Coordinates of C-alpha atoms in Angstrom, one line a residue:
Chain A
M15 CA 10.7 -22.7 10.6
A16 CA 8.5 -20.2 8.8
Y17 CA 5.2 -19.6 10.5
Q18 CA 2.3 -20.7 8.3
Y19 CA -0.8 -18.6 8.0
P20 CA -4.1 -20.4 7.5
E21 CA -4.3 -21.2 3.8
A22 CA -6.9 -18.6 2.9
L23 CA -4.9 -15.9 4.7
N24 CA -1.8 -17.1 3.0
R25 CA -3.4 -16.7 -0.4
L26 CA -4.6 -13.2 0.5
V27 CA -1.2 -12.0 1.8
R28 CA 0.4 -13.4 -1.4
E29 CA -2.1 -11.6 -3.6
L30 CA -1.7 -8.3 -1.8
A31 CA 2.1 -8.6 -1.8
S32 CA 2.0 -8.9 -5.6
L33 CA 0.6 -5.4 -5.9
P34 CA 3.1 -2.6 -6.8
G35 CA 4.6 -0.9 -3.8
V36 CA 3.2 -3.4 -1.3
G37 CA 5.9 -5.5 0.5
Q38 CA 5.4 -8.6 2.7
K39 CA 4.9 -6.6 5.9
A40 CA 2.5 -4.2 4.3
A41 CA 0.5 -7.1 2.8
Q42 CA 0.2 -8.7 6.2
R43 CA -0.9 -5.5 7.8
L44 CA -3.5 -5.0 5.0
A45 CA -4.7 -8.6 5.3
F46 CA -5.1 -8.3 9.1
H47 CA -7.0 -5.0 8.6
L48 CA -9.4 -6.7 6.2
L49 CA -9.9 -9.6 8.5
G50 CA -10.9 -7.2 11.2
K51 CA -13.5 -5.4 9.1
E52 CA -17.2 -6.2 8.8
R53 CA -18.0 -8.7 6.0
A54 CA -20.0 -6.1 4.2
G55 CA -17.0 -3.8 4.0
V56 CA -14.7 -6.4 2.4
V57 CA -17.4 -7.5 0.0
T58 CA -17.7 -3.8 -1.1
L59 CA -14.0 -3.6 -1.6
A60 CA -13.8 -6.9 -3.5
R61 CA -16.8 -5.8 -5.7
S62 CA -15.3 -2.4 -6.4
I63 CA -12.2 -4.1 -7.8
V64 CA -14.1 -6.2 -10.3
D65 CA -16.7 -3.5 -11.1
A66 CA -14.0 -1.0 -12.0
H67 CA -12.3 -3.6 -14.2
D68 CA -15.6 -4.3 -15.9
A69 CA -16.8 -0.8 -16.3
V70 CA -13.6 1.1 -17.1
H71 CA -11.4 0.9 -20.3
P72 CA -8.9 3.0 -22.1
C73 CA -10.5 5.6 -24.4
P74 CA -10.0 4.2 -27.9
R75 CA -8.9 7.6 -29.1
C76 CA -6.5 9.0 -26.5
G77 CA -5.9 6.2 -23.9
N78 CA -7.5 8.0 -20.9
Y79 CA -9.6 5.8 -18.7
T80 CA -13.3 6.0 -19.2
D81 CA -16.6 4.2 -18.8
Q82 CA -18.0 5.7 -22.0
P83 CA -17.3 5.1 -25.7
L84 CA -14.9 8.1 -25.6
C85 CA -13.4 9.8 -22.6
P86 CA -14.8 13.2 -21.3
V87 CA -11.7 15.1 -22.5
C88 CA -12.1 13.8 -26.1
T89 CA -15.8 14.6 -26.2
D90 CA -15.6 18.0 -24.6
P91 CA -16.4 20.5 -27.4
R92 CA -14.9 23.4 -25.4
R93 CA -11.4 21.9 -25.6
D94 CA -8.9 22.9 -28.1
H95 CA -8.7 20.1 -30.7
S96 CA -5.6 21.7 -32.3
Q97 CA -3.4 20.8 -29.4
L98 CA -2.3 17.3 -28.5
C99 CA -0.3 16.6 -25.3
L100 CA 1.7 13.4 -25.2
V101 CA 1.9 11.8 -21.8
E102 CA 3.4 8.5 -20.6
G103 CA 0.4 7.3 -18.6
V104 CA -3.1 8.2 -17.4
A105 CA -1.7 9.3 -14.0
D106 CA 0.2 12.1 -15.9
L107 CA -2.9 13.1 -17.7
I108 CA -4.8 13.4 -14.5
S109 CA -2.1 15.5 -12.9
M110 CA -2.2 17.8 -15.8
E111 CA -6.0 18.0 -15.6
R112 CA -5.8 18.8 -11.9
S113 CA -3.4 21.6 -12.6
G114 CA -6.0 23.1 -14.9
S115 CA -3.2 24.5 -17.0
Y116 CA -4.2 22.8 -20.3
Q117 CA -7.3 22.9 -22.4
G118 CA -6.3 20.7 -25.4
L119 CA -6.5 17.0 -26.0
Y120 CA -4.2 14.1 -24.9
H121 CA -2.5 11.0 -26.2
V122 CA -1.4 8.4 -23.7
L123 CA 1.8 6.7 -25.0
G124 CA 1.6 3.9 -22.5
G125 CA 5.3 4.1 -21.5
V126 CA 8.6 5.5 -22.7
I127 CA 11.3 4.1 -24.9
S128 CA 13.6 2.1 -22.6
P129 CA 16.0 -0.3 -24.3
M130 CA 17.0 -1.6 -20.8
D131 CA 13.5 -2.7 -20.2
G132 CA 13.0 -4.0 -23.7
V133 CA 10.5 -1.2 -24.6
G134 CA 11.0 0.2 -28.1
P135 CA 8.8 2.6 -30.1
E136 CA 6.7 -0.3 -31.3
Q137 CA 5.5 -0.9 -27.8
L138 CA 4.1 2.7 -27.5
A139 CA 0.7 3.9 -28.9
L140 CA 2.3 5.4 -32.0
H141 CA 0.1 4.0 -34.8
S142 CA -3.0 5.5 -33.2
L143 CA -1.1 8.7 -32.7
E144 CA 0.0 8.9 -36.4
K145 CA -3.6 8.1 -37.4
R146 CA -4.8 11.1 -35.3
L147 CA -2.2 13.4 -36.8
R148 CA -3.5 12.4 -40.3
E149 CA -7.2 12.7 -39.4
E150 CA -7.4 15.4 -36.7
P151 CA -6.7 19.2 -37.1
V152 CA -3.6 19.0 -34.8
K153 CA -1.4 22.1 -34.9
E154 CA 0.7 21.6 -31.8
L155 CA 2.2 18.5 -30.3
I156 CA 3.3 19.0 -26.7
M157 CA 5.9 16.5 -25.4
A158 CA 5.0 15.9 -21.8
T159 CA 7.0 12.8 -21.1
N160 CA 8.7 12.9 -17.7
P161 CA 12.0 14.8 -17.3
T162 CA 13.9 11.5 -17.0
A163 CA 16.6 10.1 -19.3
E164 CA 14.0 7.8 -21.0
G165 CA 11.4 10.6 -21.1
E166 CA 13.9 12.9 -22.9
V167 CA 14.9 10.2 -25.3
T168 CA 11.3 9.4 -26.1
A169 CA 10.5 13.1 -26.6
Q170 CA 13.5 13.5 -29.0
Y171 CA 12.6 10.4 -30.9
L172 CA 9.0 11.3 -31.3
A173 CA 9.8 14.9 -32.3
K174 CA 12.1 13.6 -35.1
R175 CA 9.6 10.9 -36.3
L176 CA 6.5 13.1 -36.2
R177 CA 7.9 16.4 -37.4
R178 CA 6.1 17.8 -40.5
E179 CA 5.1 21.0 -42.2
G180 CA 2.7 23.1 -40.2
L181 CA 3.0 21.1 -36.9
R182 CA 4.6 22.9 -33.9
I183 CA 6.3 20.5 -31.6
T184 CA 7.0 21.7 -28.0
R185 CA 8.4 20.4 -24.8
L186 CA 7.3 21.2 -21.2
A187 CA 9.7 23.7 -19.6
H188 CA 12.4 22.5 -17.2
G189 CA 13.3 24.6 -14.2
M190 CA 12.9 25.2 -10.5
P191 CA 9.8 23.5 -9.0
V192 CA 7.6 26.1 -7.2
G193 CA 8.4 26.0 -3.5
G194 CA 11.7 24.3 -4.2
S195 CA 15.0 25.3 -2.7
L196 CA 18.2 26.1 -4.6
A197 CA 20.1 24.3 -1.8
F198 CA 18.3 21.0 -2.4
V199 CA 17.5 21.0 -6.1
D200 CA 19.7 18.7 -8.3
E201 CA 22.4 20.1 -10.5
A202 CA 20.8 19.2 -13.8
T203 CA 17.6 21.0 -12.9
L204 CA 19.5 24.1 -11.8
D205 CA 21.6 24.0 -15.0
L206 CA 18.4 24.0 -17.1
A207 CA 16.8 26.6 -14.9
M208 CA 19.8 28.9 -15.5
S209 CA 20.1 28.3 -19.2
G210 CA 16.3 28.8 -19.6
R211 CA 16.2 32.0 -17.5
R212 CA 13.8 34.7 -18.6
D213 CA 13.8 38.5 -18.5
L214 CA 11.8 40.1 -15.7
Chain B
M17 CA -11.7 22.0 -10.8
A18 CA -10.9 18.5 -9.6
Y19 CA -10.6 15.9 -12.3
Q20 CA -13.4 13.3 -12.1
Y21 CA -12.5 9.6 -12.6
P22 CA -15.2 7.4 -14.1
E23 CA -17.6 6.5 -11.3
A24 CA -16.5 2.9 -10.9
L25 CA -12.8 3.9 -10.8
N26 CA -13.7 6.7 -8.3
R27 CA -15.3 4.1 -6.0
L28 CA -12.3 1.8 -6.3
V29 CA -9.8 4.6 -5.6
R30 CA -11.9 5.6 -2.5
E31 CA -12.0 2.0 -1.3
L32 CA -8.3 1.5 -1.7
A33 CA -7.5 4.9 -0.1
S34 CA -9.4 3.8 3.0
L35 CA -6.9 1.0 3.7
P36 CA -4.2 1.7 6.3
G37 CA -1.0 3.1 4.9
V38 CA -2.5 3.8 1.5
G39 CA -2.7 7.4 0.5
Q40 CA -4.5 9.0 -2.4
K41 CA -1.6 8.7 -4.8
A42 CA -0.9 5.1 -3.9
A43 CA -4.6 4.2 -4.2
Q44 CA -4.6 5.7 -7.8
R45 CA -1.5 3.7 -8.6
L46 CA -3.0 0.5 -7.3
A47 CA -6.3 1.1 -9.1
F48 CA -4.5 1.7 -12.4
H49 CA -2.4 -1.4 -11.9
L50 CA -5.6 -3.4 -11.3
L51 CA -7.3 -1.9 -14.4
G52 CA -4.3 -3.0 -16.5
K53 CA -4.4 -6.6 -15.3
E54 CA -6.3 -9.5 -16.9
R55 CA -9.8 -9.9 -15.6
A56 CA -9.0 -13.3 -14.1
G57 CA -6.3 -11.7 -12.0
V58 CA -8.5 -9.1 -10.4
V59 CA -11.3 -11.7 -9.8
T60 CA -8.7 -13.9 -8.0
L61 CA -7.7 -10.9 -5.8
A62 CA -11.3 -10.0 -5.1
R63 CA -12.2 -13.5 -4.2
S64 CA -9.1 -14.0 -2.0
I65 CA -10.3 -11.0 0.1
V66 CA -13.7 -12.4 0.7
D67 CA -12.5 -16.0 1.1
A68 CA -10.0 -15.1 3.7
H69 CA -12.6 -13.1 5.6
D70 CA -15.0 -16.1 5.5
A71 CA -12.5 -18.8 6.3
V72 CA -10.3 -17.1 9.0
H73 CA -11.3 -16.1 12.5
P74 CA -9.6 -15.4 15.8
C75 CA -8.8 -18.5 17.8
P76 CA -11.4 -18.4 20.6
R77 CA -8.7 -19.3 23.1
C78 CA -5.8 -17.1 22.3
G79 CA -6.9 -14.7 19.6
N80 CA -4.4 -15.9 16.9
Y81 CA -5.9 -16.1 13.4
T82 CA -7.0 -19.6 12.3
D83 CA -9.3 -21.5 10.0
Q84 CA -9.8 -24.3 12.6
P85 CA -11.8 -24.4 15.8
L86 CA -8.5 -23.7 17.7
C87 CA -5.3 -22.3 16.3
P88 CA -2.2 -24.5 15.6
V89 CA -0.3 -23.1 18.5
C90 CA -3.0 -23.9 21.0
T91 CA -3.5 -27.4 19.8
D92 CA 0.2 -28.3 19.5
P93 CA 0.9 -30.8 22.3
R94 CA 4.6 -30.2 22.1
R95 CA 4.3 -26.6 23.2
D96 CA 4.8 -25.6 26.9
H97 CA 1.3 -24.9 28.3
S98 CA 2.7 -23.5 31.5
Q99 CA 3.9 -20.3 29.7
L100 CA 1.6 -17.6 28.3
C101 CA 3.0 -14.8 26.3
L102 CA 0.9 -11.6 26.1
V103 CA 1.1 -9.7 22.8
E104 CA -0.7 -6.7 21.5
G105 CA -1.7 -8.2 18.1
V106 CA -1.5 -11.2 15.8
A107 CA 1.4 -9.6 13.9
D108 CA 3.4 -9.6 17.1
L109 CA 2.6 -13.3 17.6
I110 CA 3.8 -14.1 14.1
S111 CA 7.0 -12.2 14.6
M112 CA 7.6 -14.2 17.7
E113 CA 6.9 -17.5 16.0
R114 CA 9.2 -16.6 13.1
S115 CA 12.0 -15.9 15.6
G116 CA 11.5 -19.5 16.8
S117 CA 12.6 -18.3 20.3
Y118 CA 9.4 -19.3 22.2
Q119 CA 7.6 -22.6 22.7
G120 CA 4.8 -21.6 25.0
L121 CA 1.3 -20.4 24.3
Y122 CA 0.0 -16.9 23.5
H123 CA -2.8 -14.5 24.4
V124 CA -3.6 -11.7 22.0
L125 CA -4.7 -8.6 23.9
G126 CA -6.1 -6.8 20.9
G127 CA -4.4 -3.5 21.7
V128 CA -2.8 -1.6 24.6
I129 CA -4.2 0.7 27.2
S130 CA -4.2 4.2 25.7
P131 CA -6.4 6.8 27.4
M132 CA -5.6 9.2 24.5
D133 CA -7.3 6.8 22.1
G134 CA -10.1 6.0 24.6
V135 CA -8.8 2.4 25.1
G136 CA -9.0 1.2 28.7
P137 CA -8.4 -2.3 30.1
E138 CA -12.1 -3.2 29.4
Q139 CA -11.3 -3.0 25.7
L140 CA -8.6 -5.6 25.9
A141 CA -9.1 -9.4 26.0
L142 CA -8.7 -9.6 29.8
H143 CA -11.8 -11.6 30.8
S144 CA -10.7 -14.5 28.5
L145 CA -7.2 -14.1 29.9
E146 CA -8.3 -14.3 33.6
K147 CA -10.4 -17.3 32.7
R148 CA -7.4 -19.0 31.2
L149 CA -5.3 -18.2 34.3
R150 CA -8.0 -19.9 36.4
E151 CA -8.4 -23.0 34.2
E152 CA -5.0 -23.6 32.6
P153 CA -1.8 -24.6 34.3
V154 CA 0.0 -21.3 33.7
K155 CA 3.2 -20.8 35.7
E156 CA 4.7 -17.8 33.8
L157 CA 3.1 -14.8 32.1
I158 CA 5.5 -13.1 29.7
M159 CA 4.6 -9.4 29.0
A160 CA 5.5 -8.9 25.3
T161 CA 3.7 -5.7 24.7
N162 CA 5.7 -3.3 22.6
P163 CA 8.4 -1.1 24.2
T164 CA 6.3 2.0 23.8
A165 CA 4.9 4.2 26.5
E166 CA 1.5 2.5 26.1
G167 CA 3.0 -0.9 26.0
E168 CA 4.9 -0.3 29.2
V169 CA 1.8 1.1 31.0
T170 CA -0.2 -1.9 29.8
A171 CA 2.5 -4.4 31.0
Q172 CA 2.7 -2.7 34.4
Y173 CA -1.1 -2.6 34.8
L174 CA -1.5 -6.2 33.9
A175 CA 1.4 -7.3 36.1
K176 CA -0.4 -5.6 39.1
R177 CA -3.8 -6.9 38.2
L178 CA -2.8 -10.5 37.5
R179 CA -0.2 -11.1 40.1
R180 CA -0.9 -14.1 42.3
E181 CA 0.9 -16.8 44.3
G182 CA 2.9 -19.2 42.2
L183 CA 2.7 -17.1 39.0
R184 CA 5.9 -15.7 37.6
I185 CA 5.4 -12.5 35.6
T186 CA 8.2 -11.5 33.3
R187 CA 8.9 -8.8 30.7
L188 CA 10.9 -9.0 27.4
A189 CA 14.4 -7.6 27.9
H190 CA 15.2 -4.1 26.6
G191 CA 18.6 -3.4 25.0
M192 CA 20.6 -2.9 21.9
P193 CA 19.0 -4.4 18.8
V194 CA 21.3 -6.9 17.1
G195 CA 23.1 -5.2 14.3
G196 CA 22.3 -1.8 15.8
S197 CA 24.7 1.0 16.2
L198 CA 25.5 2.8 19.5
A199 CA 25.8 6.0 17.4
F200 CA 22.2 5.7 16.2
V201 CA 20.3 4.0 18.9
D202 CA 18.0 6.3 21.0
E203 CA 19.0 7.4 24.5
A204 CA 16.2 5.5 26.3
T205 CA 17.3 2.2 24.8
L206 CA 21.0 2.9 25.5
D207 CA 20.0 3.7 29.1
L208 CA 18.2 0.4 29.5
A209 CA 20.9 -1.5 27.7
M210 CA 23.4 -0.1 30.2
S211 CA 21.4 -0.6 33.4
G212 CA 20.5 -4.2 32.2
R213 CA 24.1 -5.1 31.3
R214 CA 25.2 -8.6 32.1
D215 CA 28.5 -10.3 33.1
L216 CA 30.5 -11.9 30.4

């Protein structure tokens, strides 16, 4: 006989368990934590969820999240508008921004080609990308999809589809992660690190 | 230079990251998931948080969560009111209920004695427990605090403090978990499993 939570608690646990990466046990722990908080605290959390949804939307040009008509990357005049970095999602864009290693613009694809999951090119933000390539002074397209099978296929597909005169298409380098260990890195990475070795 | 989320997204990530077991990366993933949902979905989640907090409270007798004046365990006339099982938290009570192995009542301590964390006996629900021992026909007190150092100390302390004529005080058995492996179980458990061995 399964133990029944009070109905309102049951609904909360079910809602929390539907979040990505939150299992049944974690949902219960979160729910109990929330029940133990001051009411003002849970109201603040609840409000922040709806407020963020209301205030934030994808940048209509690149797909980054913003509360403005265009995102801060797209409107920054100091950024290099001749470079466009293609990423799978906003989380990737933010990682790149945090690394501080890139000063161009982005285009968020919204996923990768994955026939297994029923995602084809038409599910990605390609029309808007092709429009940007026609209208903006893009000289380099940097494929920054993740180094997974789907990410590679997507990069290859896009390179073929978007290649044109005067447009350089590049891919992020593969190799040893900094701080990594030869003993623990996977063979495919080691293989690419070796074949891509550089003179010192 | 740290990347700045839009302010409303920043608040949401901060709120989510303050939840137990949710780190910065998980908070961002959850926030992005919520931004990608329909508005009705996030309103439902937000409402379920506040609704649960408003509807559910600890049972004034035992500490279990309930939306009624007393919890369903306390008001169930078929349960054995002569047994009282002491647990650290409501999650423990629910595990016990799910196992279906117990038909008595509970008392939620609300923690364990832990001098390191500044938790002494006065922070536990002991006044209400002693009141119950005076007013209810309790014949057995089952110490079901967790088998941790703090749980053991708490069980020992309570046994000493609450011991009286006609009251049986017991402790959950220690031993091999079902499905466990001798090769992987820790030494302390194996030691207790051996010293507590029973005739077949």
